[in-house]
Short mmCIF file of N, CA, C and O in Angstrom, two decimals:
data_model
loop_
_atom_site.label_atom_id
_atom_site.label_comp_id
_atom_site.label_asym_id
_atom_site.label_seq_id
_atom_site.Cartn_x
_atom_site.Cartn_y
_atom_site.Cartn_z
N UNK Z 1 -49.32 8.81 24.45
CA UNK Z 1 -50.57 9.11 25.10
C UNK Z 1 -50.88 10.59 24.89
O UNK Z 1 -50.05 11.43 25.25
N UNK Z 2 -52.15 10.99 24.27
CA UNK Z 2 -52.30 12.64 24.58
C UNK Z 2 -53.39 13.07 25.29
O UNK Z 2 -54.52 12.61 25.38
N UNK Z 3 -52.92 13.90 25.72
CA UNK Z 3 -53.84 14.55 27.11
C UNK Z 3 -54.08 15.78 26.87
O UNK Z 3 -53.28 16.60 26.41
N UNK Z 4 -55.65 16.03 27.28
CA UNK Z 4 -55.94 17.62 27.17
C UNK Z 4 -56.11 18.82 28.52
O UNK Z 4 -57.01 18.41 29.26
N UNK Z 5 -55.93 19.21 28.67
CA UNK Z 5 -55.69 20.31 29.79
C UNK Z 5 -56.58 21.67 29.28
O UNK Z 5 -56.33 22.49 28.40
N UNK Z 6 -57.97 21.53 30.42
CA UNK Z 6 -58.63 22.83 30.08
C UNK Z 6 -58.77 23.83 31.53
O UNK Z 6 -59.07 23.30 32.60
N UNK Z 7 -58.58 25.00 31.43
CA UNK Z 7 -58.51 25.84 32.12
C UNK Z 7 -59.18 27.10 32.16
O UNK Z 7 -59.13 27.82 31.17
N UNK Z 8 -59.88 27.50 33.29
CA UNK Z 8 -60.70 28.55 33.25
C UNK Z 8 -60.97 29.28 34.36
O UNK Z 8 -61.32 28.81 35.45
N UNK Z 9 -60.78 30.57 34.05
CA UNK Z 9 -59.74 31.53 34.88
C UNK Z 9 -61.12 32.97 34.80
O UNK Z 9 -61.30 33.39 33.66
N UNK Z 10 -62.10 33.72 36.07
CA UNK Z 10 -61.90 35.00 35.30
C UNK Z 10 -60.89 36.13 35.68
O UNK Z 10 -60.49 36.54 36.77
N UNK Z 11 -60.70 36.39 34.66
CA UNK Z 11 -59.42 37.82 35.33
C UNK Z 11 -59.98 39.17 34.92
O UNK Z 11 -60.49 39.34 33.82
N UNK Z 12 -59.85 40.25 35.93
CA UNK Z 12 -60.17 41.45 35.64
C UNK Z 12 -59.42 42.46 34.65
O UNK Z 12 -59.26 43.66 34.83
N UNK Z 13 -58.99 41.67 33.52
CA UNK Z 13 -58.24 42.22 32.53
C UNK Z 13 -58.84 42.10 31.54
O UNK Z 13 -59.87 41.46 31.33
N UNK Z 14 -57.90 43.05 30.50
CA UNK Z 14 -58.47 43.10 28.90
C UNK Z 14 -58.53 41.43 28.51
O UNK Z 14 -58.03 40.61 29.29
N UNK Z 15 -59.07 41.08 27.47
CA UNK Z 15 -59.04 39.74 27.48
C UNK Z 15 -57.35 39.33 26.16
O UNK Z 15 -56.57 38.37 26.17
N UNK Z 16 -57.40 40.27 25.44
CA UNK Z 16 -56.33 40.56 24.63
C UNK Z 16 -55.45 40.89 24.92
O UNK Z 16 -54.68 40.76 23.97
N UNK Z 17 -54.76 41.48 26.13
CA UNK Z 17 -53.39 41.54 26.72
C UNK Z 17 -53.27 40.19 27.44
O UNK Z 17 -52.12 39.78 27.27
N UNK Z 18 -54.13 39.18 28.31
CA UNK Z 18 -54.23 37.90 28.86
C UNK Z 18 -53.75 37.16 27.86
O UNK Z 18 -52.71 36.53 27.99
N UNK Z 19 -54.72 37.17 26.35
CA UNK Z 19 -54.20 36.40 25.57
C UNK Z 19 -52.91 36.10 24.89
O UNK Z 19 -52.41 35.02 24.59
N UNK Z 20 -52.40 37.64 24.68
CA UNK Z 20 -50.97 37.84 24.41
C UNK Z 20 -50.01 37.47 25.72
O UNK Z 20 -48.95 36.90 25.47
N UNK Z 21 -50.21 37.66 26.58
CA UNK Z 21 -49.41 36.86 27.41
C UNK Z 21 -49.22 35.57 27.96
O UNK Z 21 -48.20 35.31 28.61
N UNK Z 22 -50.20 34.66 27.73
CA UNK Z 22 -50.06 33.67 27.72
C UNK Z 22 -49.49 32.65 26.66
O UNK Z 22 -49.00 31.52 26.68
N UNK Z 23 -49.75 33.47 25.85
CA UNK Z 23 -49.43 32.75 24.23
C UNK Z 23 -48.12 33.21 23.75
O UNK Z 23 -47.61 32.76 22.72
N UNK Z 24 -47.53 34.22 24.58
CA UNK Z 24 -45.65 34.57 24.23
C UNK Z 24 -44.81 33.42 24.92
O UNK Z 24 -44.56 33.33 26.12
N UNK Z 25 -44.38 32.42 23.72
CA UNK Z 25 -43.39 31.25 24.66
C UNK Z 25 -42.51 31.93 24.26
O UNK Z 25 -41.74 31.10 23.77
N UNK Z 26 -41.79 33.55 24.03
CA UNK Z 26 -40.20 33.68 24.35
C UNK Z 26 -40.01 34.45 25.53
O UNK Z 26 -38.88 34.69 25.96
N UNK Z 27 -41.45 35.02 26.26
CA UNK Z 27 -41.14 35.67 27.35
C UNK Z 27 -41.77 35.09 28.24
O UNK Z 27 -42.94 35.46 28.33
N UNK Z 28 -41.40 34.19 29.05
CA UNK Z 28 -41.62 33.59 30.33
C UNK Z 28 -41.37 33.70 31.39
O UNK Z 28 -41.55 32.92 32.33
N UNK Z 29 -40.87 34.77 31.33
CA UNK Z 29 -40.37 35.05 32.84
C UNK Z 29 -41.00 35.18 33.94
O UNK Z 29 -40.31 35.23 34.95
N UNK Z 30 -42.62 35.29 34.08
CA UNK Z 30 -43.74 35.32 34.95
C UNK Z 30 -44.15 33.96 35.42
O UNK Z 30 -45.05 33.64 36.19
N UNK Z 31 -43.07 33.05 34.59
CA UNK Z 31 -43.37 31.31 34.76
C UNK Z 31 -42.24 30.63 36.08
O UNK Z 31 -41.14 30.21 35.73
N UNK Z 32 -42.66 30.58 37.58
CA UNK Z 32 -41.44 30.09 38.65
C UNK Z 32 -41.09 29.06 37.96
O UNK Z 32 -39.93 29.10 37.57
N UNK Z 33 -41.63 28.23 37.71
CA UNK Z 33 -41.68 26.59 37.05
C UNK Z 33 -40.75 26.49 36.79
O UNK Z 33 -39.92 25.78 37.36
N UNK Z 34 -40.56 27.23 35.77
CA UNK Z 34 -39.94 26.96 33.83
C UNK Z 34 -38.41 27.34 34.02
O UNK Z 34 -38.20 28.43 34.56
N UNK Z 35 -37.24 26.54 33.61
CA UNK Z 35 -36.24 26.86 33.63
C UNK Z 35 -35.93 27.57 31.83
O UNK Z 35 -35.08 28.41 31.55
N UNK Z 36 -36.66 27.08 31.10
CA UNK Z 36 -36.37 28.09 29.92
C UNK Z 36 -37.74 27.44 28.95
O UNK Z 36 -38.67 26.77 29.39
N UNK Z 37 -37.61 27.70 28.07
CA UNK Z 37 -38.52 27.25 26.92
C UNK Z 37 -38.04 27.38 25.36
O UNK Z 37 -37.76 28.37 24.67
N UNK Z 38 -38.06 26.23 25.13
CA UNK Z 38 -37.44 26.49 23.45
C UNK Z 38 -38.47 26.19 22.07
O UNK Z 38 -39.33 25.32 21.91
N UNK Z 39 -38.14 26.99 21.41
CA UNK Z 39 -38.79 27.09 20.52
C UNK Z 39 -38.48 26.31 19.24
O UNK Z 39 -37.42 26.47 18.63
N UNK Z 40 -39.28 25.59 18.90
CA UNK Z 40 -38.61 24.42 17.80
C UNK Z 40 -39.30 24.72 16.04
O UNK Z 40 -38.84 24.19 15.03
N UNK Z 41 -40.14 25.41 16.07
CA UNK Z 41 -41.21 25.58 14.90
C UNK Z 41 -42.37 26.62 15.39
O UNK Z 41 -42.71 26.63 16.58
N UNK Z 42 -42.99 27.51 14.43
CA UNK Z 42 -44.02 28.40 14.81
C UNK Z 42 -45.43 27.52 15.25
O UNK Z 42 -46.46 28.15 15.49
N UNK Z 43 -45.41 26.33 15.33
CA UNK Z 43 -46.22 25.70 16.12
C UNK Z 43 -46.01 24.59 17.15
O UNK Z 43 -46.85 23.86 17.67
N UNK Z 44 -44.97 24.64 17.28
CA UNK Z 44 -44.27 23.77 18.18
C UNK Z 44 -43.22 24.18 19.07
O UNK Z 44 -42.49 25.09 18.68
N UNK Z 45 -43.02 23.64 20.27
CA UNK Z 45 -42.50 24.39 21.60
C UNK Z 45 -41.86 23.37 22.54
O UNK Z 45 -42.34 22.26 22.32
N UNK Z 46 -41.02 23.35 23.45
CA UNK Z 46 -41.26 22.64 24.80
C UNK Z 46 -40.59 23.42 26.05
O UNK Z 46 -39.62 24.18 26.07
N UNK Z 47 -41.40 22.98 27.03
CA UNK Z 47 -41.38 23.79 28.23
C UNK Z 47 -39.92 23.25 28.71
O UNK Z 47 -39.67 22.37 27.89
N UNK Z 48 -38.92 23.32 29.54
CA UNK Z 48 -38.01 22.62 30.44
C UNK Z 48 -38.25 23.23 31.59
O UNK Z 48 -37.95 24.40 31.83
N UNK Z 49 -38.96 22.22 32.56
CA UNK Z 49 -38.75 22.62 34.41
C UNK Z 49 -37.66 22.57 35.20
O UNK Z 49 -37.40 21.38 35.40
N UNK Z 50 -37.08 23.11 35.61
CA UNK Z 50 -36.61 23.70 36.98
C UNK Z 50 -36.27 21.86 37.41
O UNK Z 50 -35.18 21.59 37.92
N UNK Z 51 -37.13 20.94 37.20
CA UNK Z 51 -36.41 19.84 38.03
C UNK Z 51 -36.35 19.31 36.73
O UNK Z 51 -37.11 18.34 36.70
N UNK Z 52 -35.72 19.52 35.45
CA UNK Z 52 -35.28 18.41 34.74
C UNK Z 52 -36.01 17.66 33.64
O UNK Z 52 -35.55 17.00 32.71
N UNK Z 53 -38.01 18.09 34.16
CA UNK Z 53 -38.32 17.83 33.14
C UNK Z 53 -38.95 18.03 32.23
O UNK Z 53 -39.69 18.82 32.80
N UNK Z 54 -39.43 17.99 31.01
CA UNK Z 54 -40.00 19.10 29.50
C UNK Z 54 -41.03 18.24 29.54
O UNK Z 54 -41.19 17.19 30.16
N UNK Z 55 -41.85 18.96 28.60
CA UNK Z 55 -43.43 19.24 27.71
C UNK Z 55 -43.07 19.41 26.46
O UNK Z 55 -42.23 20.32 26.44
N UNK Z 56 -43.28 19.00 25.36
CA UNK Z 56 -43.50 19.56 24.17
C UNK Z 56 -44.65 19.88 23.88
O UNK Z 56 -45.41 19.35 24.69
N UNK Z 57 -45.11 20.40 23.25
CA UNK Z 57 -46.16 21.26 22.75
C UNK Z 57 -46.22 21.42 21.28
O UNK Z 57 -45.41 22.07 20.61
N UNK Z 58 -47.46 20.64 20.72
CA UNK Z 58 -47.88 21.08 19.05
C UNK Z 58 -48.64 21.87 18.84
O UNK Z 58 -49.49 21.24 18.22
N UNK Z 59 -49.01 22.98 18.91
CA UNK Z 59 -50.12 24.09 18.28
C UNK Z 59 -50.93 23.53 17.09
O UNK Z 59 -50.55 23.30 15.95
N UNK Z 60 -52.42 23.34 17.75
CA UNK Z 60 -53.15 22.38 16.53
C UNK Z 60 -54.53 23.14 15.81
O UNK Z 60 -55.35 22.84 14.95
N UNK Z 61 -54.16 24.61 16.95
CA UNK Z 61 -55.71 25.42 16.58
C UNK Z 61 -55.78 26.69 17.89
O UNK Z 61 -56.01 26.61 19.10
N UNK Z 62 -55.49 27.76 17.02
CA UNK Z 62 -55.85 29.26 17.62
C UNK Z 62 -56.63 30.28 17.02
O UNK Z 62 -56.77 30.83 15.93
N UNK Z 63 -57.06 30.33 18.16
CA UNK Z 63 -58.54 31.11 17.92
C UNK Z 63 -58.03 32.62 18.66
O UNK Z 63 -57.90 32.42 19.86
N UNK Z 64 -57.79 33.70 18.38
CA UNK Z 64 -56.98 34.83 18.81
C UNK Z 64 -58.06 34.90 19.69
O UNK Z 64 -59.18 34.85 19.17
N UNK Z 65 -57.95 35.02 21.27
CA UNK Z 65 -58.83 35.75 22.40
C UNK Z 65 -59.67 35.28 23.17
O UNK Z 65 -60.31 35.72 24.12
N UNK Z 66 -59.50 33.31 22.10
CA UNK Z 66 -60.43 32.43 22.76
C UNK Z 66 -59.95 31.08 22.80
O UNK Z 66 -60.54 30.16 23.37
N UNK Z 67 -58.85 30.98 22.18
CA UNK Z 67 -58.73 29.19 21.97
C UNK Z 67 -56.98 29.22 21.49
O UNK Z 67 -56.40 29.83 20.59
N UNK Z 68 -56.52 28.27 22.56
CA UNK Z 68 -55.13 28.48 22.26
C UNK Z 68 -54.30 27.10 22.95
O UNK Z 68 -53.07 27.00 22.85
#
């Protein structure tokens, strides 16, 4: 099954430090959730939660500052 997840946020920040931080899966540490995150391929990822259970993630289209 795939599912899309859209989100929209304004924040009183640069929009390019937001973007870079959201889009770093080796530094997560701002994430309570996340018990780690591994990295499998430069477009591919999965989350592991805190109770046991993961997300994978395919990177299918980035748009630097707007689409990620």
């Amino acid at each position: 099954m795939k599912r899309k997840s859209v989100y929209k946020q304004i924040l009183g920040y640069n929009v390019t430090d937001v973007f870079e931080v959201v889009r770093n899966n080796r530094e997560t540490s701002w994430r309570s959730d996340l018990e780690n995150t591994k990295i499998i391929s430069e477009k591919e990822f999965r989350e592991v939660f805190k109770n046991g259970n993961a997300t994978e993630f395919y990177m299918t289209k980035l748009e630097p500052n707007t689409f990620y």
